[in-house]
Amino acid sequence: MDVDFRKNYFELLGMPLTFHLDTALLDRHYRELQAQVHPDRFSHSSDAERRLSMQWSTYVNEAYQTLKHPLSRARYVLQMNGVDTAEESNTAMSTDFLMRQMEWREGIMEARAAQDAEALEHQAAKLRSEQREMVDHLTRLLDREKKFSQAAEFVRMLKFLEKLGEDINQALEALEAQ
Amino acid sequence: MALLQIAEPGLSTAPHQHRLAVGIDLGTTNSLVATVRSGISVVLNDADGHPLLPSVVRYQADYRVQTGYPAQAMQSIDPHNTIVSVKRFMGRGVKDIPDAAQSPYGFVDAPGMVQLSTAAGVKSPVEVSAELLKVLRERAEHSLGGELVGAVITVPAYFDDAQRQATKDAARLAGLNVLRLLNEPTAAAVAYGLDNAAEGVYAVYDLGGGTFDISILRLARGVFEVLATNGDSALGGDDFDQRIFCWILEQAKLAPLNAYDTRLLLTKAREAKEWLSDQLDAKITAVLSDGVTVDLSLSSDTFSAITQGLVNKTLQPTRKALRDAGLTPEDVKGVVMVGGATRMPQIQHAVGEFFKSEPLNNLDPDKVVALGAAIQANVLAGNRSGDDLLLLDVIPLSLGIETMGGLVEKILPRNSTIPVARAQEFTTFKDGQTAMSIHVVQGERELVSDCRSLAKFDLRGIPPLVAGAARIRVTFQVDADGLLSVTARERSTGVETTVEVKPSYGLMDDEITRMLQESRSHAQDDKEARALRENQVESERLLEAIQSALSEDGDRLLERAERQRIEAGMAALRETMAVGNAAAIKDGMEALNRLTEPFAARRMDSSVHTALAGHKISELE
């Protein structure tokens, strides 16, 4: 017996289907829904109910994680509109963005070589503000202008920025481990 | 005055009976058992009034086993056969044990997990732990006056799959029904949070005898949501003892010691550590077996200095956890201190400084984990509606599989909320390849050799195709206990091959049976009798569950004929139970489970709709 996957993640979590979303409301709905379906609620139930609860709870977690993070949420909205973000195959980026990419990488490498945690934290803060800007662009492109192929490019760029964030975190971890 | 409930004549009162359930903190140094009594979580003491059971087991040549205080008293006299801190060996191989050479134990290398050679034969850490769990189970049954429905057993949040599975196996061996494996910091958060009506983001800093965990949780209206967890499953109070021990060797210029003297000085080191919790100086005196006298004084400042590195080692995972949660120390409202080792002033000081807030010490750090586990056990046993308590936990380490070149492809990232499932597709490397080796690993590093290997299995029967054409879908599923199962399926040609593995270090059923038989002097309790008893208990549980589902929702969700079919199925199972054949009962249970599947699905849908209907109302507020 399988869970009814016909509901999309927005419907499941009782959220309007827009990229911009009230995260406090999403958090609350998520907790309310888990309170109904979580395996802890069914520990003394029949096997059939326990299995279903596990499936539902897994599904609700997946939906929540997808909607919670802007990158996966944007990807999901595009997917619902039949647009593939082609992150693996399409690596074409604007020259301007590629130049900035290189600057970021150099900045991280230098800070890493100099073992300068403060510089890394500074880079991380700059990165966060750049990510916020991209999210604003995505809100405009996805919710208002419905320019999906342009939005897909922003998703690919946002993914690049996310990877940079991971690099910064790794560099910081390496410094702390010393 | 509250009105008392009286059942209708002829109806069973069973669903409303208080089910006996306990929470067990199986600690490195001490273990405890707690239960909820009249709505309050309490630790159950032994006959002498001790709440703690020292996690020490001594095996004697006559096969008698000593546990707790009597065993602890013998640890210097009989160091080879007296196992302390066995938790450090759970799910671990010989090469994982850093100070194996210094340890008094005879380690036996065995596939999956190290074994210990004792006067009573070779023992697995699972068996040693089971001895402790057995004592706690008996203590609880004696104190509560009945058989336990089940137990919640706590594990360090940073325990990997092997360590969790070993813990679950130990509980089975001790005859306990495991309701849930619960992460220690989460258990502590429950006890603290409910006691103080806490709301907001909290950290739990849990430094036990042998393990360190840091968890960041968000507490909101009875929901305990773990945002991130990190730690070190080989760092604890024992390491602080070890540092003092090394300091003694250095100061007293001692030559390498025998097992007796090692144990003696380690005990002295532990006593000095405890003394320094609220004193400025500790005297360390001992007479070694060769007559040499040790007479030293350790100041609290020196103690701080020689353990500075260990304290810093706890802050590293703390930073990582905060970063994973996307938070800074300032976002944390309070830090709950757990584990006896947090009594050390240098720990209190370092944590206070890091989070820039006074650590929260208002619950006994030795008991808080067991108290929280008991609350969860009470909910899982069905003793309270549970509507006001929900724990959402995460996996501590990423899970992935080996790909070409010995690299790890992560399938489930660390800090994923459980239960969780994710599938990823892989393909063949060579033309005509018909089998694929799937190697499941756990850890954060990119190279397989730097991660922990959990399981290896082969998927056979892949149709011979050109390289890269086959589609093999590998699915990882982690359940609410944090335990993993992996499925692989070839789907390019519609021919499906499914393999399901439980990682290899888990004990096989017949191994458990063998250990059970060995542990019982009266061997009349054979396999069939045990299976029969287990299936009967399980059937009773199933019948009770369906009965209560029927009385809740039967009228609303079932047609008359459907209900009659389910009731007939229940009657059939009751008849089978009376006959007393284990296999037949198992078949009967499966049949009844299948019969009730549509009803279960309708109940679940109805729950989800209720939650969604609630949304619409709350949105109007």
CSV table of N, CA and C in Angstrom, one decimal, chain B residues 82 313 348 449 461 618:
chain,number,residue,atom,x,y,z
B,82,THR,N,36.8,-7.9,34.5
B,82,THR,CA,35.8,-6.9,35.0
B,82,THR,C,35.7,-5.8,33.9
B,313,LYS,N,38.2,20.2,22.2
B,313,LYS,CA,37.7,19.2,21.2
B,313,LYS,C,36.2,19.1,21.3
B,348,GLN,N,32.1,23.9,32.4
B,348,GLN,CA,31.1,24.9,32.7
B,348,GLN,C,31.6,26.3,32.2
B,449,SER,N,37.6,5.2,2.0
B,449,SER,CA,38.5,4.7,3.1
B,449,SER,C,38.5,5.6,4.3
B,461,GLY,N,21.9,-10.2,-11.7
B,461,GLY,CA,20.7,-10.4,-12.6
B,461,GLY,C,20.5,-9.1,-13.4
B,618,SER,N,-6.6,28.0,11.1
B,618,SER,CA,-5.5,28.9,11.7
B,618,SER,C,-5.1,30.0,10.8
